């Protein structure tokens, strides 16, 4: 957990969202099967939660499986599900020990029943933990999330609980899976790709983006510190002019 850079006096982003890309290429470079890349990626997740907490980041949200990832070869999908299953099981003990509050965002219904049970158990067991808030986006797609939010809002209008003219941005935010979380301050995407891939489209409206060529399994504390330093060089104006 040694720091390479001195972050004292720096503005630490409250919420960091991550697109963990490059597991496949990491494995290929080592002549290993893709699944070994995902395994190394899962190990990197475990380490980075602790590092983020130590740096002072309060919310960390990672993209583990997108609504589009079902289109990968069946063998890769089932290996990823197995990895997530094991991770969720492990996480119950770790969340308690390290005071981590875990949430899962995304459409749960398509997930296996035992995975849904594990998610519910983990969220319930960790809900009073007040260390870092760690969120896993699982079977997550931003367009799907927004569509589900619209359906919920429409239903409330139909039921007479809500009037169409009262719908505002806060109404939308409160119907998203991230309803009880602040918007991300910093988005990190690894492996050199520079796109959002249907991740947190609403929530990233004013977020600073940081792209790095480092492959996700190699993303460590030093890389996270570099991202925080870059974040501090940005001038966040939220549509206003600089003071
Ligand atoms: C993208 O790399 C990564 C994924 C689709 C999966 C991310 C999953 C993990 C890091 C492991 C499990 C997560 C948790 C929370 C324990 P890629 O396969 O697209 O890599 P490539 O672009 O190099 O092929």
PDB file of C-alpha atoms and ligand atoms in Angstrom:
ATOM      1  CA  UNK A   1       0.000   0.000   0.000  1.00  0.00           C
ATOM      2  CA  UNK A   2       2.997   2.300  -0.414  1.00  0.00           C
ATOM      3  CA  UNK A   3       2.285   5.605  -2.140  1.00  0.00           C
ATOM      4  CA  UNK A   4       4.517   6.539  -5.030  1.00  0.00           C
ATOM      5  CA  UNK A   5       3.189  10.093  -5.273  1.00  0.00           C
ATOM      6  CA  UNK A   6       2.418  12.669  -2.630  1.00  0.00           C
ATOM      7  CA  UNK A   7      -1.314  13.361  -2.745  1.00  0.00           C
ATOM      8  CA  UNK A   8      -1.393  15.555   0.358  1.00  0.00           C
ATOM      9  CA  UNK A   9      -3.380  18.731  -0.182  1.00  0.00           C
ATOM     10  CA  UNK A  10      -4.963  17.286  -3.319  1.00  0.00           C
ATOM     11  CA  UNK A  11      -8.638  17.154  -4.077  1.00  0.00           C
ATOM     12  CA  UNK A  12      -9.563  13.470  -3.791  1.00  0.00           C
ATOM     13  CA  UNK A  13     -12.494  12.500  -6.040  1.00  0.00           C
ATOM     14  CA  UNK A  14     -15.438  11.394  -3.921  1.00  0.00           C
ATOM     15  CA  UNK A  15     -16.726   8.886  -6.485  1.00  0.00           C
ATOM     16  CA  UNK A  16     -14.549   7.060  -9.011  1.00  0.00           C
ATOM     17  CA  UNK A  17     -16.185   4.928 -11.712  1.00  0.00           C
ATOM     18  CA  UNK A  18     -14.079   2.416 -13.625  1.00  0.00           C
ATOM     19  CA  UNK A  19     -14.352   0.568 -16.940  1.00  0.00           C
ATOM     20  CA  UNK A  20     -11.989  -2.336 -16.359  1.00  0.00           C
ATOM     21  CA  UNK A  21     -10.838  -3.108 -19.884  1.00  0.00           C
ATOM     22  CA  UNK A  22      -7.981  -5.190 -21.252  1.00  0.00           C
ATOM     23  CA  UNK A  23      -8.199  -8.476 -19.358  1.00  0.00           C
ATOM     24  CA  UNK A  24      -8.203 -10.444 -22.626  1.00  0.00           C
ATOM     25  CA  UNK A  25      -5.157  -8.621 -23.997  1.00  0.00           C
ATOM     26  CA  UNK A  26      -3.323  -9.036 -20.694  1.00  0.00           C
ATOM     27  CA  UNK A  27      -3.813 -12.809 -20.964  1.00  0.00           C
ATOM     28  CA  UNK A  28      -2.921 -12.911 -24.664  1.00  0.00           C
ATOM     29  CA  UNK A  29       0.370 -11.138 -24.022  1.00  0.00           C
ATOM     30  CA  UNK A  30       1.223 -13.959 -21.633  1.00  0.00           C
ATOM     31  CA  UNK A  31      -0.087 -16.733 -23.918  1.00  0.00           C
ATOM     32  CA  UNK A  32      -2.753 -17.514 -21.303  1.00  0.00           C
ATOM     33  CA  UNK A  33      -6.460 -18.226 -21.892  1.00  0.00           C
ATOM     34  CA  UNK A  34      -8.743 -15.138 -21.680  1.00  0.00           C
ATOM     35  CA  UNK A  35     -10.289 -16.451 -18.475  1.00  0.00           C
ATOM     36  CA  UNK A  36      -6.950 -16.100 -16.721  1.00  0.00           C
ATOM     37  CA  UNK A  37      -7.055 -12.444 -17.675  1.00  0.00           C
ATOM     38  CA  UNK A  38     -10.439 -12.082 -15.990  1.00  0.00           C
ATOM     39  CA  UNK A  39      -9.098 -13.863 -12.920  1.00  0.00           C
ATOM     40  CA  UNK A  40      -6.166 -11.449 -12.767  1.00  0.00           C
ATOM     41  CA  UNK A  41      -8.705  -8.648 -13.265  1.00  0.00           C
ATOM     42  CA  UNK A  42     -10.706  -9.843 -10.265  1.00  0.00           C
ATOM     43  CA  UNK A  43      -7.517  -9.819  -8.145  1.00  0.00           C
ATOM     44  CA  UNK A  44      -6.833  -6.259  -9.283  1.00  0.00           C
ATOM     45  CA  UNK A  45     -10.356  -5.269  -8.163  1.00  0.00           C
ATOM     46  CA  UNK A  46      -9.759  -6.623  -4.672  1.00  0.00           C
ATOM     47  CA  UNK A  47      -6.526  -4.678  -4.294  1.00  0.00           C
ATOM     48  CA  UNK A  48      -7.833  -1.427  -5.758  1.00  0.00           C
ATOM     49  CA  UNK A  49     -10.783  -1.292  -3.297  1.00  0.00           C
ATOM     50  CA  UNK A  50      -8.310  -1.164  -0.414  1.00  0.00           C
ATOM     51  CA  UNK A  51      -6.063   1.341  -2.179  1.00  0.00           C
ATOM     52  CA  UNK A  52      -9.000   3.596  -3.073  1.00  0.00           C
ATOM     53  CA  UNK A  53     -10.199   3.514   0.523  1.00  0.00           C
ATOM     54  CA  UNK A  54      -6.708   4.310   1.768  1.00  0.00           C
ATOM     55  CA  UNK A  55      -6.416   7.275  -0.616  1.00  0.00           C
ATOM     56  CA  UNK A  56      -9.753   8.660   0.661  1.00  0.00           C
ATOM     57  CA  UNK A  57     -12.102   7.790  -2.201  1.00  0.00           C
ATOM     58  CA  UNK A  58     -15.595   7.210  -0.777  1.00  0.00           C
ATOM     59  CA  UNK A  59     -17.339   5.539  -3.729  1.00  0.00           C
ATOM     60  CA  UNK A  60     -15.835   3.101  -6.231  1.00  0.00           C
ATOM     61  CA  UNK A  61     -18.040   1.697  -8.998  1.00  0.00           C
ATOM     62  CA  UNK A  62     -16.761  -0.960 -11.406  1.00  0.00           C
ATOM     63  CA  UNK A  63     -18.212  -2.306 -14.655  1.00  0.00           C
ATOM     64  CA  UNK A  64     -18.001  -6.085 -14.240  1.00  0.00           C
ATOM     65  CA  UNK A  65     -20.506  -7.340 -16.838  1.00  0.00           C
ATOM     66  CA  UNK A  66     -22.527  -5.353 -19.337  1.00  0.00           C
ATOM     67  CA  UNK A  67     -25.898  -6.138 -20.903  1.00  0.00           C
ATOM     68  CA  UNK A  68     -23.905  -6.638 -24.142  1.00  0.00           C
ATOM     69  CA  UNK A  69     -21.408  -9.090 -22.605  1.00  0.00           C
ATOM     70  CA  UNK A  70     -23.953 -11.941 -22.972  1.00  0.00           C
ATOM     71  CA  UNK A  71     -22.926 -11.934 -26.649  1.00  0.00           C
ATOM     72  CA  UNK A  72     -19.448 -13.238 -25.801  1.00  0.00           C
ATOM     73  CA  UNK A  73     -18.727 -16.968 -26.356  1.00  0.00           C
ATOM     74  CA  UNK A  74     -20.742 -19.087 -23.914  1.00  0.00           C
ATOM     75  CA  UNK A  75     -17.592 -20.477 -22.331  1.00  0.00           C
ATOM     76  CA  UNK A  76     -16.345 -16.969 -21.497  1.00  0.00           C
ATOM     77  CA  UNK A  77     -19.745 -15.873 -20.127  1.00  0.00           C
ATOM     78  CA  UNK A  78     -19.925 -18.895 -17.836  1.00  0.00           C
ATOM     79  CA  UNK A  79     -16.320 -18.399 -16.679  1.00  0.00           C
ATOM     80  CA  UNK A  80     -17.099 -14.752 -15.857  1.00  0.00           C
ATOM     81  CA  UNK A  81     -20.263 -15.777 -13.974  1.00  0.00           C
ATOM     82  CA  UNK A  82     -18.282 -18.367 -12.019  1.00  0.00           C
ATOM     83  CA  UNK A  83     -15.701 -15.749 -11.128  1.00  0.00           C
ATOM     84  CA  UNK A  84     -18.405 -13.314 -10.010  1.00  0.00           C
ATOM     85  CA  UNK A  85     -20.174 -16.037  -8.020  1.00  0.00           C
ATOM     86  CA  UNK A  86     -16.958 -16.844  -6.133  1.00  0.00           C
ATOM     87  CA  UNK A  87     -16.175 -13.181  -5.712  1.00  0.00           C
ATOM     88  CA  UNK A  88     -19.601 -12.378  -4.236  1.00  0.00           C
ATOM     89  CA  UNK A  89     -19.247 -15.265  -1.800  1.00  0.00           C
ATOM     90  CA  UNK A  90     -15.804 -14.110  -0.722  1.00  0.00           C
ATOM     91  CA  UNK A  91     -16.957 -10.540  -0.540  1.00  0.00           C
ATOM     92  CA  UNK A  92     -19.420 -11.211   2.293  1.00  0.00           C
ATOM     93  CA  UNK A  93     -16.556 -11.937   4.688  1.00  0.00           C
ATOM     94  CA  UNK A  94     -14.283  -9.214   3.302  1.00  0.00           C
ATOM     95  CA  UNK A  95     -16.953  -6.508   3.359  1.00  0.00           C
ATOM     96  CA  UNK A  96     -17.448  -7.079   7.034  1.00  0.00           C
ATOM     97  CA  UNK A  97     -13.776  -7.227   7.892  1.00  0.00           C
ATOM     98  CA  UNK A  98     -12.895  -4.112   5.847  1.00  0.00           C
ATOM     99  CA  UNK A  99     -16.074  -2.128   6.555  1.00  0.00           C
ATOM    100  CA  UNK A 100     -17.097  -2.022   2.861  1.00  0.00           C
ATOM    101  CA  UNK A 101     -20.684  -1.286   1.817  1.00  0.00           C
ATOM    102  CA  UNK A 102     -21.427  -3.270  -1.330  1.00  0.00           C
ATOM    103  CA  UNK A 103     -24.148  -2.489  -3.850  1.00  0.00           C
ATOM    104  CA  UNK A 104     -24.926  -4.089  -7.196  1.00  0.00           C
ATOM    105  CA  UNK A 105     -26.474  -2.108 -10.058  1.00  0.00           C
ATOM    106  CA  UNK A 106     -27.966  -3.541 -13.242  1.00  0.00           C
ATOM    107  CA  UNK A 107     -30.897  -5.729 -14.229  1.00  0.00           C
ATOM    108  CA  UNK A 108     -30.897  -8.695 -11.845  1.00  0.00           C
ATOM    109  CA  UNK A 109     -33.643 -10.811 -13.357  1.00  0.00           C
ATOM    110  CA  UNK A 110     -31.439 -12.278 -16.054  1.00  0.00           C
ATOM    111  CA  UNK A 111     -28.863 -13.482 -13.530  1.00  0.00           C
ATOM    112  CA  UNK A 112     -28.878 -17.006 -12.055  1.00  0.00           C
ATOM    113  CA  UNK A 113     -31.006 -17.369  -8.928  1.00  0.00           C
ATOM    114  CA  UNK A 114     -28.079 -18.236  -6.658  1.00  0.00           C
ATOM    115  CA  UNK A 115     -26.233 -15.105  -7.830  1.00  0.00           C
ATOM    116  CA  UNK A 116     -29.304 -12.952  -7.082  1.00  0.00           C
ATOM    117  CA  UNK A 117     -29.504 -14.530  -3.607  1.00  0.00           C
ATOM    118  CA  UNK A 118     -25.843 -13.762  -2.995  1.00  0.00           C
ATOM    119  CA  UNK A 119     -26.262 -10.162  -4.113  1.00  0.00           C
ATOM    120  CA  UNK A 120     -29.255  -9.643  -1.797  1.00  0.00           C
ATOM    121  CA  UNK A 121     -27.404 -11.241   1.095  1.00  0.00           C
ATOM    122  CA  UNK A 122     -24.306  -9.132   0.495  1.00  0.00           C
ATOM    123  CA  UNK A 123     -26.205  -5.844   0.185  1.00  0.00           C
ATOM    124  CA  UNK A 124     -28.186  -6.575   3.328  1.00  0.00           C
ATOM    125  CA  UNK A 125     -25.156  -7.736   5.340  1.00  0.00           C
ATOM    126  CA  UNK A 126     -23.054  -4.715   4.390  1.00  0.00           C
ATOM    127  CA  UNK A 127     -25.663  -1.957   4.467  1.00  0.00           C
ATOM    128  CA  UNK A 128     -24.487  -0.464   7.767  1.00  0.00           C
ATOM    129  CA  UNK A 129     -20.790  -0.494   6.833  1.00  0.00           C
ATOM    130  CA  UNK A 130     -19.556   3.065   6.535  1.00  0.00           C
ATOM    131  CA  UNK A 131     -16.093   2.629   4.992  1.00  0.00           C
ATOM    132  CA  UNK A 132     -15.837   2.724   1.204  1.00  0.00           C
ATOM    133  CA  UNK A 133     -18.975   2.237  -0.938  1.00  0.00           C
ATOM    134  CA  UNK A 134     -18.120  -0.397  -3.521  1.00  0.00           C
ATOM    135  CA  UNK A 135     -20.592  -0.887  -6.369  1.00  0.00           C
ATOM    136  CA  UNK A 136     -20.514  -3.647  -8.970  1.00  0.00           C
ATOM    137  CA  UNK A 137     -22.297  -3.020 -12.276  1.00  0.00           C
ATOM    138  CA  UNK A 138     -23.542  -6.476 -13.213  1.00  0.00           C
ATOM    139  CA  UNK A 139     -25.718  -7.137 -16.242  1.00  0.00           C
ATOM    140  CA  UNK A 140     -25.644  -3.355 -16.398  1.00  0.00           C
ATOM    141  CA  UNK A 141     -26.407  -1.151 -19.386  1.00  0.00           C
ATOM    142  CA  UNK A 142     -27.169   2.523 -19.028  1.00  0.00           C
ATOM    143  CA  UNK A 143     -29.889   2.548 -21.686  1.00  0.00           C
ATOM    144  CA  UNK A 144     -31.521  -0.424 -19.981  1.00  0.00           C
ATOM    145  CA  UNK A 145     -31.302   1.374 -16.608  1.00  0.00           C
ATOM    146  CA  UNK A 146     -32.845   4.559 -18.030  1.00  0.00           C
ATOM    147  CA  UNK A 147     -35.596   2.551 -19.776  1.00  0.00           C
ATOM    148  CA  UNK A 148     -36.424   0.790 -16.497  1.00  0.00           C
ATOM    149  CA  UNK A 149     -36.504   4.164 -14.716  1.00  0.00           C
ATOM    150  CA  UNK A 150     -38.908   5.552 -17.317  1.00  0.00           C
ATOM    151  CA  UNK A 151     -41.197   2.545 -16.843  1.00  0.00           C
ATOM    152  CA  UNK A 152     -41.232   3.057 -13.066  1.00  0.00           C
ATOM    153  CA  UNK A 153     -42.010   6.758 -13.490  1.00  0.00           C
ATOM    154  CA  UNK A 154     -44.760   6.025 -16.054  1.00  0.00           C
ATOM    155  CA  UNK A 155     -46.317   3.487 -13.677  1.00  0.00           C
ATOM    156  CA  UNK A 156     -46.340   6.045 -10.841  1.00  0.00           C
ATOM    157  CA  UNK A 157     -48.073   8.506 -13.180  1.00  0.00           C
ATOM    158  CA  UNK A 158     -50.600   5.839 -14.167  1.00  0.00           C
ATOM    159  CA  UNK A 159     -51.235   5.077 -10.486  1.00  0.00           C
ATOM    160  CA  UNK A 160     -51.741   8.790  -9.768  1.00  0.00           C
ATOM    161  CA  UNK A 161     -48.761   8.932  -7.348  1.00  0.00           C
ATOM    162  CA  UNK A 162     -46.863  11.326  -9.620  1.00  0.00           C
ATOM    163  CA  UNK A 163     -47.926  14.075 -12.042  1.00  0.00           C
ATOM    164  CA  UNK A 164     -46.136  14.375 -15.400  1.00  0.00           C
ATOM    165  CA  UNK A 165     -45.556  18.095 -14.856  1.00  0.00           C
ATOM    166  CA  UNK A 166     -43.762  17.393 -11.563  1.00  0.00           C
ATOM    167  CA  UNK A 167     -41.103  15.173 -13.197  1.00  0.00           C
ATOM    168  CA  UNK A 168     -37.686  16.828 -13.029  1.00  0.00           C
ATOM    169  CA  UNK A 169     -34.044  15.712 -13.194  1.00  0.00           C
ATOM    170  CA  UNK A 170     -34.131  14.657  -9.557  1.00  0.00           C
ATOM    171  CA  UNK A 171     -37.129  12.399 -10.261  1.00  0.00           C
ATOM    172  CA  UNK A 172     -35.118  10.643 -12.965  1.00  0.00           C
ATOM    173  CA  UNK A 173     -32.000  10.307 -10.765  1.00  0.00           C
ATOM    174  CA  UNK A 174     -34.078   8.862  -7.941  1.00  0.00           C
ATOM    175  CA  UNK A 175     -35.468   6.139 -10.204  1.00  0.00           C
ATOM    176  CA  UNK A 176     -32.074   4.965 -11.465  1.00  0.00           C
ATOM    177  CA  UNK A 177     -30.199   2.030  -9.896  1.00  0.00           C
ATOM    178  CA  UNK A 178     -27.762   4.599  -8.462  1.00  0.00           C
ATOM    179  CA  UNK A 179     -30.586   6.469  -6.643  1.00  0.00           C
ATOM    180  CA  UNK A 180     -28.706   6.600  -3.328  1.00  0.00           C
ATOM    181  CA  UNK A 181     -25.258   7.419  -4.701  1.00  0.00           C
ATOM    182  CA  UNK A 182     -23.603  10.696  -5.766  1.00  0.00           C
ATOM    183  CA  UNK A 183     -22.598  11.090  -9.435  1.00  0.00           C
ATOM    184  CA  UNK A 184     -19.009  10.068 -10.260  1.00  0.00           C
ATOM    185  CA  UNK A 185     -16.328  12.773 -10.174  1.00  0.00           C
ATOM    186  CA  UNK A 186     -13.812  10.747 -12.157  1.00  0.00           C
ATOM    187  CA  UNK A 187     -14.205   8.011 -14.773  1.00  0.00           C
ATOM    188  CA  UNK A 188     -11.229   5.780 -15.500  1.00  0.00           C
ATOM    189  CA  UNK A 189     -11.069   3.483 -18.530  1.00  0.00           C
ATOM    190  CA  UNK A 190      -8.059   1.241 -18.960  1.00  0.00           C
ATOM    191  CA  UNK A 191      -6.459  -0.402 -22.015  1.00  0.00           C
ATOM    192  CA  UNK A 192      -6.453   2.552 -24.399  1.00  0.00           C
ATOM    193  CA  UNK A 193     -10.103   2.416 -25.455  1.00  0.00           C
ATOM    194  CA  UNK A 194     -11.847   5.779 -25.260  1.00  0.00           C
ATOM    195  CA  UNK A 195     -15.593   5.204 -25.223  1.00  0.00           C
ATOM    196  CA  UNK A 196     -18.354   4.856 -22.633  1.00  0.00           C
ATOM    197  CA  UNK A 197     -19.784   1.498 -23.734  1.00  0.00           C
ATOM    198  CA  UNK A 198     -23.240   2.204 -22.283  1.00  0.00           C
ATOM    199  CA  UNK A 199     -21.868   2.938 -18.780  1.00  0.00           C
ATOM    200  CA  UNK A 200     -23.566   5.435 -16.416  1.00  0.00           C
ATOM    201  CA  UNK A 201     -24.576   7.771 -19.272  1.00  0.00           C
ATOM    202  CA  UNK A 202     -26.855   9.937 -17.121  1.00  0.00           C
ATOM    203  CA  UNK A 203     -24.563   9.965 -14.101  1.00  0.00           C
ATOM    204  CA  UNK A 204     -21.397  10.940 -16.044  1.00  0.00           C
ATOM    205  CA  UNK A 205     -22.818  14.248 -17.320  1.00  0.00           C
ATOM    206  CA  UNK A 206     -20.162  16.378 -15.529  1.00  0.00           C
ATOM    207  CA  UNK A 207     -17.558  13.716 -14.760  1.00  0.00           C
ATOM    208  CA  UNK A 208     -13.884  14.094 -15.699  1.00  0.00           C
ATOM    209  CA  UNK A 209     -12.604  11.285 -17.949  1.00  0.00           C
ATOM    210  CA  UNK A 210      -9.203   9.641 -17.605  1.00  0.00           C
ATOM    211  CA  UNK A 211      -7.992   7.127 -20.175  1.00  0.00           C
ATOM    212  CA  UNK A 212      -4.848   5.050 -19.773  1.00  0.00           C
ATOM    213  CA  UNK A 213      -3.141   2.401 -21.908  1.00  0.00           C
ATOM    214  CA  UNK A 214      -2.490   0.254 -18.833  1.00  0.00           C
ATOM    215  CA  UNK A 215      -4.407  -3.051 -18.995  1.00  0.00           C
ATOM    216  CA  UNK A 216      -6.832  -3.572 -16.123  1.00  0.00           C
ATOM    217  CA  UNK A 217      -4.955  -6.427 -14.345  1.00  0.00           C
ATOM    218  CA  UNK A 218      -1.905  -4.111 -14.159  1.00  0.00           C
ATOM    219  CA  UNK A 219      -3.852  -1.160 -12.752  1.00  0.00           C
ATOM    220  CA  UNK A 220      -2.490  -0.659  -9.245  1.00  0.00           C
ATOM    221  CA  UNK A 221      -2.161   2.045  -6.598  1.00  0.00           C
ATOM    222  CA  UNK A 222       0.456   3.940  -8.566  1.00  0.00           C
ATOM    223  CA  UNK A 223      -1.888   4.089 -11.584  1.00  0.00           C
ATOM    224  CA  UNK A 224      -4.790   5.211  -9.389  1.00  0.00           C
ATOM    225  CA  UNK A 225      -2.608   7.951  -7.905  1.00  0.00           C
ATOM    226  CA  UNK A 226      -1.680   9.120 -11.437  1.00  0.00           C
ATOM    227  CA  UNK A 227      -5.390   9.369 -12.273  1.00  0.00           C
ATOM    228  CA  UNK A 228      -6.042  11.429  -9.120  1.00  0.00           C
ATOM    229  CA  UNK A 229      -3.159  13.763 -10.015  1.00  0.00           C
ATOM    230  CA  UNK A 230      -4.568  14.270 -13.548  1.00  0.00           C
ATOM    231  CA  UNK A 231      -8.001  14.907 -12.003  1.00  0.00           C
ATOM    232  CA  UNK A 232      -6.428  17.685  -9.924  1.00  0.00           C
ATOM    233  CA  UNK A 233      -5.115  19.356 -13.081  1.00  0.00           C
ATOM    234  CA  UNK A 234      -8.651  19.710 -14.440  1.00  0.00           C
ATOM    235  CA  UNK A 235     -10.771  22.796 -14.018  1.00  0.00           C
ATOM    236  CA  UNK A 236     -14.287  21.577 -13.252  1.00  0.00           C
ATOM    237  CA  UNK A 237     -16.689  24.336 -14.191  1.00  0.00           C
ATOM    238  CA  UNK A 238     -20.034  22.507 -14.389  1.00  0.00           C
ATOM    239  CA  UNK A 239     -21.042  24.792 -17.269  1.00  0.00           C
ATOM    240  CA  UNK A 240     -19.995  27.994 -15.447  1.00  0.00           C
ATOM    241  CA  UNK A 241     -16.960  30.202 -16.131  1.00  0.00           C
ATOM    242  CA  UNK A 242     -13.733  29.971 -14.101  1.00  0.00           C
ATOM    243  CA  UNK A 243     -13.412  32.153 -11.020  1.00  0.00           C
TER     244      UNK A 243
HETATM  245  C1  LIG B   1     -13.030  -6.265 -20.202  1.00  0.00           C
HETATM  246  O1  LIG B   1     -11.857  -6.900 -20.669  1.00  0.00           O
HETATM  247  C2  LIG B   1     -13.439  -6.852 -18.943  1.00  0.00           C
HETATM  248  C3  LIG B   1     -14.627  -7.489 -18.735  1.00  0.00           C
HETATM  249  C4  LIG B   1     -15.653  -7.649 -19.764  1.00  0.00           C
HETATM  250  C5  LIG B   1     -14.942  -8.112 -17.451  1.00  0.00           C
HETATM  251  C6  LIG B   1     -14.527  -7.384 -16.224  1.00  0.00           C
HETATM  252  C7  LIG B   1     -14.491  -8.365 -15.134  1.00  0.00           C
HETATM  253  C8  LIG B   1     -13.537  -8.479 -14.184  1.00  0.00           C
HETATM  254  C9  LIG B   1     -12.406  -7.545 -14.038  1.00  0.00           C
HETATM  255  C10 LIG B   1     -13.512  -9.606 -13.228  1.00  0.00           C
HETATM  256  C11 LIG B   1     -14.639  -9.767 -12.296  1.00  0.00           C
HETATM  257  C12 LIG B   1     -15.135  -8.559 -11.612  1.00  0.00           C
HETATM  258  C13 LIG B   1     -15.275  -8.412 -10.273  1.00  0.00           C
HETATM  259  C14 LIG B   1     -16.039  -7.271  -9.708  1.00  0.00           C
HETATM  260  C15 LIG B   1     -14.680  -9.341  -9.328  1.00  0.00           C
HETATM  261  P1  LIG B   1     -11.893  -7.613 -22.087  1.00  0.00           P
HETATM  262  O2  LIG B   1     -12.210  -9.046 -21.892  1.00  0.00           O
HETATM  263  O3  LIG B   1     -12.843  -6.895 -22.997  1.00  0.00           O
HETATM  264  O4  LIG B   1     -10.420  -7.413 -22.553  1.00  0.00           O
HETATM  265  P2  LIG B   1      -9.907  -7.235 -24.053  1.00  0.00           P
HETATM  266  O5  LIG B   1     -10.550  -5.995 -24.591  1.00  0.00           O
HETATM  267  O6  LIG B   1      -8.425  -7.101 -23.891  1.00  0.00           O
HETATM  268  O7  LIG B   1     -10.293  -8.480 -24.803  1.00  0.00           O
END
